[in-house]
Tab-separated table of C-alpha atoms in Angstrom:
chain	number	residue	atom	x	y	z
Q	1	GLU	CA	-25.785	-22.006	-69.111
Q	2	GLU	CA	-22.839	-22.717	-66.807
Q	3	MET	CA	-23.086	-19.209	-65.347
Q	4	ALA	CA	-26.826	-19.684	-64.714
Q	5	LYS	CA	-26.112	-22.930	-62.871
Q	6	PHE	CA	-23.359	-21.258	-60.870
Q	7	LEU	CA	-25.649	-18.406	-59.825
Q	8	GLU	CA	-28.408	-20.833	-58.849
Q	9	ASN	CA	-25.992	-22.882	-56.774
Q	10	GLU	CA	-24.656	-19.741	-55.121
Q	11	ARG	CA	-28.175	-18.564	-54.319
Q	12	MET	CA	-28.991	-21.832	-52.548
Q	13	THR	CA	-25.668	-21.869	-50.705
Q	14	ASN	CA	-26.355	-18.428	-49.300
Q	15	ARG	CA	-29.897	-19.361	-48.318
Q	16	TYR	CA	-29.496	-22.860	-46.912
Q	17	GLY	CA	-25.812	-23.656	-46.407
Q	18	LYS	CA	-23.531	-25.962	-48.369
Q	19	ASN	CA	-24.758	-29.221	-46.838
Q	20	VAL	CA	-28.390	-28.651	-47.777
Q	21	GLU	CA	-27.504	-27.040	-51.091
Q	22	SER	CA	-25.427	-30.038	-52.163
Q	23	ALA	CA	-28.282	-32.387	-51.244
Q	24	ILE	CA	-30.741	-30.309	-53.299
Q	25	ILE	CA	-28.471	-30.565	-56.331
Q	26	ALA	CA	-27.895	-34.297	-55.833
Q	27	VAL	CA	-31.633	-34.987	-55.877
Q	28	ARG	CA	-32.275	-32.612	-58.779
Q	29	ARG	CA	-29.735	-34.460	-60.893
Q	30	LEU	CA	-31.968	-37.523	-60.737
Q	31	ALA	CA	-34.296	-35.781	-63.196
Q	32	SER	CA	-31.951	-36.778	-66.017
Q	33	ARG	CA	-32.114	-40.445	-65.051
Q	34	ARG	CA	-34.762	-42.951	-65.970
Q	35	ASP	CA	-37.361	-43.641	-63.313
Q	36	GLY	CA	-36.328	-46.701	-61.317
Q	37	SER	CA	-32.720	-46.642	-62.573
Q	38	TYR	CA	-31.268	-45.346	-59.305
Q	39	ASP	CA	-31.295	-46.205	-55.622
Q	40	ILE	CA	-32.362	-43.156	-53.646
Q	41	SER	CA	-30.801	-44.579	-50.486
Q	42	GLY	CA	-27.465	-44.766	-52.267
Q	43	VAL	CA	-27.806	-41.256	-53.657
Q	44	MET	CA	-28.607	-39.859	-50.209
Q	45	LYS	CA	-26.090	-41.943	-48.262
Q	46	PRO	CA	-23.731	-38.970	-47.564
Q	47	TRP	CA	-26.625	-37.192	-45.815
Q	48	SER	CA	-28.166	-40.170	-44.023
Q	49	GLY	CA	-28.887	-39.237	-40.400
Q	50	ARG	CA	-27.357	-35.787	-40.869
Q	51	LEU	CA	-30.365	-33.706	-41.868
Q	52	SER	CA	-32.977	-32.128	-39.624
Q	53	PHE	CA	-36.639	-32.416	-40.509
Q	54	ARG	CA	-36.674	-28.762	-41.558
Q	55	GLU	CA	-33.671	-29.274	-43.831
Q	56	MET	CA	-35.307	-32.291	-45.472
Q	57	CYS	CA	-38.461	-30.252	-46.109
Q	58	ILE	CA	-36.340	-27.529	-47.724
Q	59	ILE	CA	-34.689	-30.086	-50.015
Q	60	LEU	CA	-38.107	-31.463	-50.950
Q	61	LYS	CA	-39.518	-27.981	-51.597
Q	62	GLU	CA	-36.654	-27.127	-53.953
Q	63	GLN	CA	-37.295	-30.082	-56.244
Q	64	GLN	CA	-38.641	-29.356	-59.713
Q	65	GLY	CA	-39.687	-32.841	-60.778
Q	66	TRP	CA	-42.356	-34.933	-59.108
Q	67	LYS	CA	-40.697	-38.341	-59.577
Q	68	HIS	CA	-37.506	-37.625	-57.679
Q	69	ALA	CA	-39.478	-35.576	-55.146
Q	70	ARG	CA	-41.566	-38.704	-54.566
Q	71	ASP	CA	-38.459	-40.848	-54.131
Q	72	PHE	CA	-36.809	-38.321	-51.834
Q	73	PHE	CA	-39.908	-38.201	-49.636
Q	74	ARG	CA	-39.827	-41.988	-49.348
Q	75	TRP	CA	-36.221	-41.708	-48.208
Q	76	MET	CA	-37.174	-38.910	-45.779
Q	77	LYS	CA	-39.533	-41.273	-44.014
Q	78	THR	CA	-36.668	-43.657	-43.238
Q	79	GLN	CA	-34.640	-40.973	-41.463
Q	80	PRO	CA	-34.387	-40.663	-37.656
Q	81	ASN	CA	-35.402	-36.985	-37.708
Q	82	TYR	CA	-38.536	-37.577	-39.766
Q	83	THR	CA	-41.880	-36.982	-38.084
Q	84	PRO	CA	-45.240	-37.220	-39.852
Q	85	SER	CA	-46.251	-33.591	-40.246
Q	86	VAL	CA	-48.650	-31.484	-42.268
Q	87	ILE	CA	-45.611	-29.484	-43.431
Q	88	GLY	CA	-43.798	-32.333	-45.159
Q	89	TYR	CA	-46.961	-33.759	-46.682
Q	90	THR	CA	-48.096	-30.374	-47.960
Q	91	VAL	CA	-44.723	-29.654	-49.567
Q	92	LEU	CA	-44.945	-32.938	-51.496
Q	93	LEU	CA	-48.596	-32.319	-52.358
Q	94	ARG	CA	-47.717	-28.934	-53.853
Q	95	VAL	CA	-45.033	-30.541	-56.021
Q	96	TYR	CA	-47.612	-33.041	-57.299
Q	97	CYS	CA	-50.206	-30.328	-57.924
Q	98	HIS	CA	-47.715	-28.214	-59.859
Q	99	ALA	CA	-46.986	-31.232	-62.070
Q	100	GLY	CA	-50.677	-32.024	-62.554
Q	101	GLN	CA	-50.354	-35.311	-60.679
Q	102	PHE	CA	-53.690	-35.010	-58.913
Q	103	GLY	CA	-54.063	-38.724	-58.228
Q	104	LEU	CA	-50.804	-38.689	-56.274
Q	105	ALA	CA	-51.833	-35.494	-54.492
Q	106	GLU	CA	-55.046	-37.194	-53.390
Q	107	GLU	CA	-52.998	-40.142	-52.110
Q	108	VAL	CA	-50.962	-37.707	-50.021
Q	109	LEU	CA	-54.171	-36.340	-48.503
Q	110	THR	CA	-55.304	-39.855	-47.644
Q	111	GLU	CA	-51.979	-40.698	-46.005
Q	112	MET	CA	-52.007	-37.425	-44.080
Q	113	ASN	CA	-55.348	-38.279	-42.533
Q	114	GLN	CA	-54.231	-41.824	-41.777
Q	115	ARG	CA	-51.200	-40.444	-39.920
Q	116	GLY	CA	-53.302	-38.000	-37.946
Q	117	CYS	CA	-52.017	-34.935	-39.827
Q	118	GLU	CA	-55.142	-32.913	-40.554
Q	119	PRO	CA	-54.788	-30.774	-43.699
Q	120	ASP	CA	-54.504	-27.069	-42.955
Q	121	GLU	CA	-55.341	-23.922	-44.924
Q	122	VAL	CA	-52.220	-24.169	-47.083
Q	123	THR	CA	-52.946	-27.796	-47.968
Q	124	HIS	CA	-56.538	-27.101	-48.986
Q	125	CYS	CA	-55.738	-23.877	-50.830
Q	126	SER	CA	-53.031	-25.672	-52.809
Q	127	MET	CA	-55.500	-28.311	-53.972
Q	128	ILE	CA	-58.294	-25.815	-54.699
Q	129	SER	CA	-56.024	-23.527	-56.735
Q	130	ALA	CA	-54.501	-26.440	-58.646
Q	131	TYR	CA	-57.892	-27.838	-59.617
Q	132	ALA	CA	-59.101	-24.331	-60.510
Q	133	ARG	CA	-56.166	-23.745	-62.856
Q	134	VAL	CA	-57.076	-26.788	-64.963
Q	135	GLY	CA	-60.824	-26.200	-64.848
Q	136	ARG	CA	-61.777	-29.201	-62.716
Q	137	VAL	CA	-64.778	-27.487	-61.159
Q	138	ASP	CA	-66.273	-30.451	-59.280
Q	139	ASN	CA	-62.965	-31.307	-57.610
Q	140	MET	CA	-62.353	-27.662	-56.793
Q	141	MET	CA	-65.748	-27.227	-55.141
Q	142	GLU	CA	-65.401	-30.502	-53.260
Q	143	LYS	CA	-62.143	-29.321	-51.690
Q	144	TYR	CA	-63.593	-25.895	-50.974
Q	145	ASN	CA	-66.617	-27.337	-49.194
Q	146	LEU	CA	-64.367	-29.690	-47.241
Q	147	MET	CA	-62.173	-26.796	-46.166
Q	148	ARG	CA	-65.096	-24.635	-45.098
Q	149	GLY	CA	-66.626	-27.608	-43.296
Q	150	GLN	CA	-63.488	-27.728	-41.160
Q	151	GLY	CA	-63.954	-24.077	-40.312
Q	152	LEU	CA	-60.873	-23.047	-42.282
Q	153	VAL	CA	-60.683	-19.790	-44.224
Q	154	PRO	CA	-59.182	-19.624	-47.729
Q	155	THR	CA	-57.017	-16.791	-48.973
Q	156	VAL	CA	-58.258	-14.091	-51.335
Q	157	VAL	CA	-55.911	-15.498	-53.980
Q	158	THR	CA	-57.561	-18.910	-53.707
Q	159	LEU	CA	-61.047	-17.459	-53.948
Q	160	ASN	CA	-59.958	-15.435	-56.977
Q	161	CYS	CA	-58.770	-18.662	-58.614
Q	162	MET	CA	-62.176	-20.186	-57.920
Q	163	LEU	CA	-64.056	-17.207	-59.334
Q	164	ALA	CA	-61.880	-17.202	-62.461
Q	165	CYS	CA	-62.422	-20.945	-62.942
Q	166	LEU	CA	-66.214	-20.642	-62.643
Q	167	TYR	CA	-66.212	-17.578	-64.878
Q	168	LYS	CA	-64.278	-19.381	-67.619
Q	169	ALA	CA	-66.640	-22.351	-67.320
Q	170	HIS	CA	-69.610	-19.967	-67.784
Q	171	LEU	CA	-70.961	-21.027	-64.383
Q	172	TYR	CA	-71.785	-17.482	-63.448
Q	173	SER	CA	-74.522	-18.237	-60.930
Q	174	ASP	CA	-72.293	-20.733	-59.150
Q	175	ALA	CA	-69.595	-18.060	-58.860
Q	176	ILE	CA	-71.836	-15.970	-56.625
Q	177	PHE	CA	-71.485	-18.523	-53.808
Q	178	PRO	CA	-67.731	-18.141	-53.129
Q	179	TRP	CA	-68.102	-14.364	-53.503
Q	180	GLU	CA	-70.849	-14.184	-50.887
Q	181	ASP	CA	-68.859	-16.558	-48.694
Q	182	MET	CA	-65.869	-14.232	-49.017
Q	183	LEU	CA	-67.956	-11.299	-47.786
Q	184	GLN	CA	-69.390	-13.329	-44.913
Q	185	ILE	CA	-65.914	-14.448	-43.842
Q	186	GLY	CA	-64.752	-10.854	-43.875
Q	187	LEU	CA	-61.959	-11.246	-46.424
Q	188	LYS	CA	-61.010	-8.076	-48.256
Q	189	PRO	CA	-61.462	-8.436	-52.042
Q	190	ASN	CA	-58.824	-6.956	-54.323
Q	191	ASP	CA	-59.223	-5.238	-57.705
Q	192	TYR	CA	-59.096	-8.557	-59.553
Q	193	THR	CA	-61.915	-9.929	-57.390
Q	194	PHE	CA	-64.075	-6.887	-58.045
Q	195	SER	CA	-63.439	-7.015	-61.811
Q	196	LEU	CA	-64.564	-10.630	-61.944
Q	197	ILE	CA	-67.645	-10.253	-59.759
Q	198	ILE	CA	-68.852	-7.123	-61.560
Q	199	ASN	CA	-68.750	-9.034	-64.857
Q	200	ILE	CA	-70.433	-12.032	-63.247
Q	201	TYR	CA	-73.280	-9.873	-61.909
Q	202	ARG	CA	-73.655	-8.307	-65.353
Q	203	LEU	CA	-73.868	-11.698	-67.044
Q	204	THR	CA	-76.445	-12.970	-64.547
Q	205	GLY	CA	-78.620	-9.893	-64.963
Q	206	ARG	CA	-77.996	-8.649	-61.434
Q	207	MET	CA	-76.917	-5.177	-62.456
Q	208	GLU	CA	-77.813	-3.417	-59.215
Q	209	GLU	CA	-75.533	-5.732	-57.246
Q	210	GLY	CA	-72.841	-5.237	-59.878
Q	211	ILE	CA	-73.106	-1.463	-59.501
Q	212	GLU	CA	-72.896	-1.826	-55.720
Q	213	ALA	CA	-69.757	-3.975	-56.085
Q	214	PHE	CA	-68.288	-1.290	-58.342
Q	215	ARG	CA	-68.996	1.354	-55.692
Q	216	GLU	CA	-67.317	-0.794	-53.052
Q	217	MET	CA	-64.282	-1.159	-55.319
Q	218	ARG	CA	-64.062	2.623	-55.741
Q	219	GLN	CA	-64.374	3.172	-52.001
Q	220	ALA	CA	-61.681	0.578	-51.311
Q	221	GLY	CA	-59.362	2.593	-53.501
């Protein structure tokens, strides 16, 4: 265990430098403390005014628990180098999504818009994929429609998550929509996409389209 910790610390030192690495560890250690039992300003006092916005985002990204990530972000906003940005908000949102804290993630989206930081592709894809993983179809589709309404294009990975979610929910007809949207956008499906859509066409009785998708998969190599 000690060797694993040493190697992790060494990895971060090489990537970010000792100052940032030590801040990452200091915030991570808060995971062992009861929520509300510490003063984040006191914990971060050695780094107050000494971190760039990029460095603070790195520290936030490296956190593994949503509670101390939340507290660190609150401290970030008190720092002279903090600027409301889609980057910082999206990093926090991804931490919340990973922890299943969707209510907090939605609050981040609201604050982003209030601060004039319009969510970008990464923000939307993070929310769509997170909702897809837990089978929250309505929320997933709401975010997808919002993203497309802004003229933003999702990644193939995100669309695969959507297809898998709809497939598992037995909403086979609904799954055709993101697939057709993918083709219209011009995204290149991968083998996983083709496997899903061929099964979906089979289950909806659209065998000819399924065969055509199979041919396209073979041609794509």
